[in-house]
Amino acid sequence: MTTVEPGTSLDGDQLTDLLMRLLLDADLRARLADEGAEAVAANPGELECLASVDLSELDTTARRLRSQVWRPGSGGSLATTFSRSLRLLQETGATESGLLSGFLGSPHFARFRLVPYTAPGLSAEEAFASYLLDGAEARALRDTVTHELLIALFTSLTCEQPLSFVIEAEGIVPTERGHAAVRTYATSVATWGAVAGGRATAEAQGVDEAHYAYFTTSVGLAHGVVSGRVAEAFEAEPSHRRETARQALARRGLW
């Protein structure tokens, strides 16, 4: 029979931390099942909780959590949001299950707030993108993850106000019609969507890099390859050419 010292029960924060460790760490759950609560507990308070855990219910809840993280919203999932990125990673031998396990065990996941109203946190998409980008060296992968993240963020900026999460991605600027951003991608990657700048794609022009812009507009999200003149609208320092570029975009309903 397990005995617990009086006054050793976990407080709310400690209990939440233990629960999340159990749900996220498959090895910890396996040890609990194979070796028992006394082998896993770090202190008498944890022993009190672990001794009463229903292992079958714990495994079921852990599977549900993985599914909820992988498919966090009714409008899509991490698998669909980062479909191109995942294909690139799968070509190197990665699997969806392995990537999800790595994400759940990473500090990037801790910045995502799974439970609403607990505290401000990143969206699942931005937290997952930061995990994918951490240590990623191939430019094609970095550009693809960044693009798919910005599509997700700008989709939310277009249709969700106020946002239920914070955005830490740099370079998203306010406009009269919402928000805008520009990135420079390798032309082998920047072949997505409509051409917002009204020009032929950079790849067709035979250049190595392309400016790619994102805009929230009154009718939704606009994005695509843009010219250098359009990119001038995003310069940090005020200038006549920056204002000229912004005025031209405003006339087209993009700024």
GROMACS .gro file of C-alpha atoms in nm:
model
  255
    1MET     CA    1   0.000   0.000   0.000
    2THR     CA    2   0.132   0.347  -0.091
    3THR     CA    3   0.143   0.603   0.188
    4VAL     CA    4   0.178   0.977   0.138
    5GLU     CA    5   0.306   1.226   0.390
    6PRO     CA    6   0.047   1.483   0.507
    7GLY     CA    7   0.072   1.824   0.343
    8THR     CA    8   0.262   1.703   0.039
    9SER     CA    9  -0.014   1.739  -0.220
   10LEU     CA   10   0.074   1.931  -0.537
   11ASP     CA   11  -0.062   2.280  -0.590
   12GLY     CA   12  -0.245   2.373  -0.912
   13ASP     CA   13   0.065   2.474  -1.109
   14GLN     CA   14   0.259   2.166  -1.003
   15LEU     CA   15  -0.033   1.940  -1.092
   16THR     CA   16  -0.067   2.104  -1.435
   17ASP     CA   17   0.307   2.061  -1.498
   18LEU     CA   18   0.292   1.692  -1.404
   19LEU     CA   19  -0.013   1.634  -1.622
   20MET     CA   20   0.148   1.799  -1.926
   21ARG     CA   21   0.466   1.596  -1.878
   22LEU     CA   22   0.262   1.278  -1.871
   23LEU     CA   23   0.065   1.372  -2.181
   24LEU     CA   24   0.367   1.487  -2.384
   25ASP     CA   25   0.630   1.231  -2.283
   26ALA     CA   26   0.559   0.881  -2.415
   27ASP     CA   27   0.869   0.742  -2.241
   28LEU     CA   28   0.746   0.875  -1.905
   29ARG     CA   29   0.409   0.707  -1.959
   30ALA     CA   30   0.583   0.382  -2.050
   31ARG     CA   31   0.795   0.394  -1.733
   32LEU     CA   32   0.486   0.462  -1.524
   33ALA     CA   33   0.314   0.158  -1.675
   34ASP     CA   34   0.616  -0.074  -1.650
   35GLU     CA   35   0.783   0.036  -1.325
   36GLY     CA   36   0.504   0.194  -1.124
   37ALA     CA   37   0.443   0.532  -0.964
   38GLU     CA   38   0.723   0.507  -0.707
   39ALA     CA   39   0.986   0.471  -0.982
   40VAL     CA   40   0.860   0.780  -1.166
   41ALA     CA   41   0.755   1.023  -0.893
   42ALA     CA   42   1.000   1.301  -0.811
   43ASN     CA   43   0.844   1.374  -0.470
   44PRO     CA   44   0.565   1.255  -0.240
   45GLY     CA   45   0.316   1.493  -0.399
   46GLU     CA   46   0.374   1.344  -0.744
   47LEU     CA   47   0.353   0.995  -0.595
   48GLU     CA   48   0.009   1.073  -0.454
   49CYS     CA   49  -0.114   1.176  -0.800
   50LEU     CA   50   0.061   0.908  -1.004
   51ALA     CA   51  -0.061   0.628  -0.780
   52SER     CA   52  -0.418   0.710  -0.878
   53VAL     CA   53  -0.365   0.748  -1.256
   54ASP     CA   54  -0.576   0.534  -1.489
   55LEU     CA   55  -0.313   0.429  -1.745
   56SER     CA   56  -0.567   0.345  -2.016
   57GLU     CA   57  -0.738   0.682  -1.980
   58LEU     CA   58  -0.398   0.856  -1.976
   59ASP     CA   59  -0.301   0.697  -2.310
   60THR     CA   60  -0.637   0.790  -2.463
   61THR     CA   61  -0.602   1.151  -2.347
   62ALA     CA   62  -0.245   1.169  -2.482
   63ARG     CA   63  -0.364   1.053  -2.825
   64ARG     CA   64  -0.644   1.310  -2.820
   65LEU     CA   65  -0.395   1.584  -2.732
   66ARG     CA   66  -0.171   1.493  -3.024
   67SER     CA   67  -0.471   1.503  -3.256
   68GLN     CA   68  -0.586   1.838  -3.116
   69VAL     CA   69  -0.243   1.993  -3.166
   70TRP     CA   70  -0.204   1.851  -3.517
   71ARG     CA   71  -0.555   1.966  -3.612
   72PRO     CA   72  -0.609   2.269  -3.385
   73GLY     CA   73  -0.888   2.441  -3.581
   74SER     CA   74  -1.194   2.349  -3.780
   75GLY     CA   75  -1.058   2.536  -4.082
   76GLY     CA   76  -0.739   2.339  -4.126
   77SER     CA   77  -0.449   2.164  -3.958
   78LEU     CA   78  -0.074   2.183  -3.923
   79ALA     CA   79  -0.055   1.901  -4.178
   80THR     CA   80  -0.245   2.104  -4.439
   81THR     CA   81  -0.101   2.445  -4.345
   82PHE     CA   82   0.257   2.320  -4.388
   83SER     CA   83   0.192   2.064  -4.662
   84ARG     CA   84   0.483   2.177  -4.886
   85SER     CA   85   0.721   2.199  -4.591
   86LEU     CA   86   0.626   1.852  -4.472
   87ARG     CA   87   0.683   1.708  -4.819
   88LEU     CA   88   1.034   1.856  -4.820
   89LEU     CA   89   1.103   1.711  -4.476
   90GLN     CA   90   0.961   1.372  -4.570
   91GLU     CA   91   1.206   1.361  -4.861
   92THR     CA   92   1.483   1.366  -4.600
   93GLY     CA   93   1.325   1.080  -4.404
   94ALA     CA   94   1.115   1.271  -4.152
   95THR     CA   95   0.766   1.148  -4.060
   96GLU     CA   96   0.459   1.338  -3.942
   97SER     CA   97   0.454   1.135  -3.620
   98GLY     CA   98   0.821   1.206  -3.551
   99LEU     CA   99   0.783   1.576  -3.623
  100LEU     CA  100   0.481   1.603  -3.395
  101SER     CA  101   0.662   1.420  -3.115
  102GLY     CA  102   0.963   1.647  -3.157
  103PHE     CA  103   0.743   1.957  -3.154
  104LEU     CA  104   0.555   1.849  -2.840
  105GLY     CA  105   0.883   1.789  -2.659
  106SER     CA  106   1.040   2.118  -2.768
  107PRO     CA  107   1.044   2.460  -2.597
  108HIS     CA  108   0.862   2.595  -2.903
  109PHE     CA  109   0.547   2.405  -2.804
  110ALA     CA  110   0.550   2.572  -2.462
  111ARG     CA  111   0.499   2.910  -2.635
  112PHE     CA  112   0.169   2.788  -2.782
  113ARG     CA  113  -0.133   2.821  -2.555
  114LEU     CA  114  -0.344   2.511  -2.609
  115VAL     CA  115  -0.603   2.607  -2.347
  116PRO     CA  116  -0.782   2.936  -2.433
  117TYR     CA  117  -0.778   3.224  -2.183
  118THR     CA  118  -0.482   3.092  -1.983
  119ALA     CA  119  -0.229   3.350  -2.105
  120PRO     CA  120  -0.124   3.516  -2.432
  121GLY     CA  121   0.064   3.281  -2.659
  122LEU     CA  122   0.161   3.208  -3.016
  123SER     CA  123  -0.068   3.039  -3.263
  124ALA     CA  124  -0.007   2.670  -3.317
  125GLU     CA  125   0.114   2.756  -3.667
  126GLU     CA  126   0.379   3.005  -3.552
  127ALA     CA  127   0.499   2.779  -3.271
  128PHE     CA  128   0.529   2.486  -3.514
  129ALA     CA  129   0.703   2.700  -3.775
  130SER     CA  130   0.959   2.816  -3.518
  131TYR     CA  131   1.024   2.450  -3.437
  132LEU     CA  132   1.071   2.360  -3.805
  133LEU     CA  133   1.300   2.659  -3.863
  134ASP     CA  134   1.516   2.586  -3.558
  135GLY     CA  135   1.829   2.439  -3.713
  136ALA     CA  136   1.689   2.421  -4.068
  137GLU     CA  137   1.974   2.500  -4.307
  138ALA     CA  138   1.829   2.443  -4.654
  139ARG     CA  139   1.702   2.769  -4.800
  140ALA     CA  140   1.420   2.597  -4.986
  141LEU     CA  141   1.286   2.462  -4.657
  142ARG     CA  142   1.327   2.791  -4.469
  143ASP     CA  143   1.154   2.986  -4.747
  144THR     CA  144   0.872   2.734  -4.773
  145VAL     CA  145   0.805   2.724  -4.397
  146THR     CA  146   0.809   3.104  -4.382
  147HIS     CA  147   0.569   3.135  -4.674
  148GLU     CA  148   0.323   2.882  -4.537
  149LEU     CA  149   0.337   3.048  -4.194
  150LEU     CA  150   0.266   3.393  -4.340
  151ILE     CA  151  -0.028   3.257  -4.539
  152ALA     CA  152  -0.172   3.119  -4.213
  153LEU     CA  153  -0.107   3.440  -4.017
  154PHE     CA  154  -0.248   3.668  -4.287
  155THR     CA  155  -0.553   3.447  -4.325
  156SER     CA  156  -0.617   3.497  -3.953
  157LEU     CA  157  -0.550   3.872  -3.980
  158THR     CA  158  -0.804   3.887  -4.261
  159CYS     CA  159  -1.089   3.706  -4.088
  160GLU     CA  160  -1.024   3.693  -3.710
  161GLN     CA  161  -1.052   4.014  -3.508
  162PRO     CA  162  -0.949   4.043  -3.236
  163LEU     CA  163  -0.683   3.775  -3.266
  164SER     CA  164  -0.685   3.500  -3.004
  165PHE     CA  165  -0.304   3.481  -3.013
  166VAL     CA  166   0.003   3.703  -3.040
  167ILE     CA  167   0.222   3.731  -3.350
  168GLU     CA  168   0.600   3.749  -3.317
  169ALA     CA  169   0.690   3.715  -3.686
  170GLU     CA  170   0.891   4.022  -3.784
  171GLY     CA  171   0.816   4.260  -4.068
  172ILE     CA  172   0.434   4.262  -4.058
  173VAL     CA  173   0.337   4.628  -4.085
  174PRO     CA  174   0.000   4.801  -4.038
  175THR     CA  175  -0.171   4.958  -4.338
  176GLU     CA  176  -0.492   5.151  -4.392
  177ARG     CA  177  -0.656   4.823  -4.491
  178GLY     CA  178  -0.500   4.599  -4.227
  179HIS     CA  179  -0.151   4.453  -4.259
  180ALA     CA  180   0.119   4.380  -4.514
  181ALA     CA  181   0.456   4.207  -4.529
  182VAL     CA  182   0.725   4.132  -4.784
  183ARG     CA  183   0.989   3.859  -4.793
  184THR     CA  184   1.268   3.772  -5.035
  185TYR     CA  185   1.264   3.411  -5.150
  186ALA     CA  186   1.471   3.203  -5.387
  187THR     CA  187   1.293   3.200  -5.722
  188SER     CA  188   1.293   2.821  -5.722
  189VAL     CA  189   1.052   2.850  -5.428
  190ALA     CA  190   0.860   3.173  -5.497
  191THR     CA  191   0.613   3.035  -5.747
  192TRP     CA  192   0.301   3.044  -5.530
  193GLY     CA  193  -0.030   3.213  -5.594
  194ALA     CA  194  -0.128   3.510  -5.803
  195VAL     CA  195   0.117   3.782  -5.900
  196ALA     CA  196   0.023   4.069  -5.670
  197GLY     CA  197   0.261   4.308  -5.843
  198GLY     CA  198   0.109   4.254  -6.185
  199ARG     CA  199   0.440   4.136  -6.337
  200ALA     CA  200   0.568   3.811  -6.475
  201THR     CA  201   0.718   3.582  -6.213
  202ALA     CA  202   1.079   3.639  -6.118
  203GLU     CA  203   1.160   3.287  -6.231
  204ALA     CA  204   1.042   3.375  -6.581
  205GLN     CA  205   1.267   3.681  -6.574
  206GLY     CA  206   1.571   3.464  -6.497
  207VAL     CA  207   1.666   3.617  -6.158
  208ASP     CA  208   1.782   3.429  -5.850
  209GLU     CA  209   1.558   3.593  -5.589
  210ALA     CA  210   1.211   3.741  -5.580
  211HIS     CA  211   1.020   3.980  -5.356
  212TYR     CA  212   0.700   3.820  -5.233
  213ALA     CA  213   0.431   4.030  -5.063
  214TYR     CA  214   0.124   3.962  -4.850
  215PHE     CA  215  -0.167   4.205  -4.800
  216THR     CA  216  -0.494   4.199  -4.612
  217THR     CA  217  -0.758   4.375  -4.820
  218SER     CA  218  -1.128   4.453  -4.797
  219VAL     CA  219  -1.203   4.135  -4.992
  220GLY     CA  220  -0.950   3.900  -4.833
  221LEU     CA  221  -0.585   3.801  -4.863
  222ALA     CA  222  -0.371   3.903  -5.162
  223HIS     CA  223  -0.022   3.765  -5.210
  224GLY     CA  224   0.234   3.699  -5.479
  225VAL     CA  225   0.561   3.803  -5.644
  226VAL     CA  226   0.606   4.181  -5.660
  227SER     CA  227   0.851   4.422  -5.816
  228GLY     CA  228   1.132   4.605  -5.640
  229ARG     CA  229   0.924   4.924  -5.655
  230VAL     CA  230   0.649   4.758  -5.455
  231ALA     CA  231   0.906   4.630  -5.203
  232GLU     CA  232   1.013   4.992  -5.146
  233ALA     CA  233   0.685   5.044  -4.958
  234PHE     CA  234   0.825   4.827  -4.677
  235GLU     CA  235   1.145   5.025  -4.618
  236ALA     CA  236   1.194   5.114  -4.253
  237GLU     CA  237   1.307   5.472  -4.304
  238PRO     CA  238   1.058   5.733  -4.432
  239SER     CA  239   1.138   5.854  -4.783
  240HIS     CA  240   0.971   5.996  -5.091
  241ARG     CA  241   1.001   5.665  -5.278
  242ARG     CA  242   0.851   5.472  -4.984
  243GLU     CA  243   0.550   5.706  -4.975
  244THR     CA  244   0.515   5.690  -5.353
  245ALA     CA  245   0.511   5.310  -5.341
  246ARG     CA  246   0.254   5.308  -5.060
  247GLN     CA  247   0.029   5.554  -5.244
  248ALA     CA  248   0.043   5.338  -5.557
  249LEU     CA  249  -0.054   5.032  -5.353
  250ALA     CA  250  -0.333   5.225  -5.181
  251ARG     CA  251  -0.484   5.313  -5.519
  252ARG     CA  252  -0.494   4.942  -5.597
  253GLY     CA  253  -0.663   4.860  -5.264
  254LEU     CA  254  -0.355   4.695  -5.116
  255TRP     CA  255  -0.232   4.950  -4.859
   0.00000   0.00000   0.00000
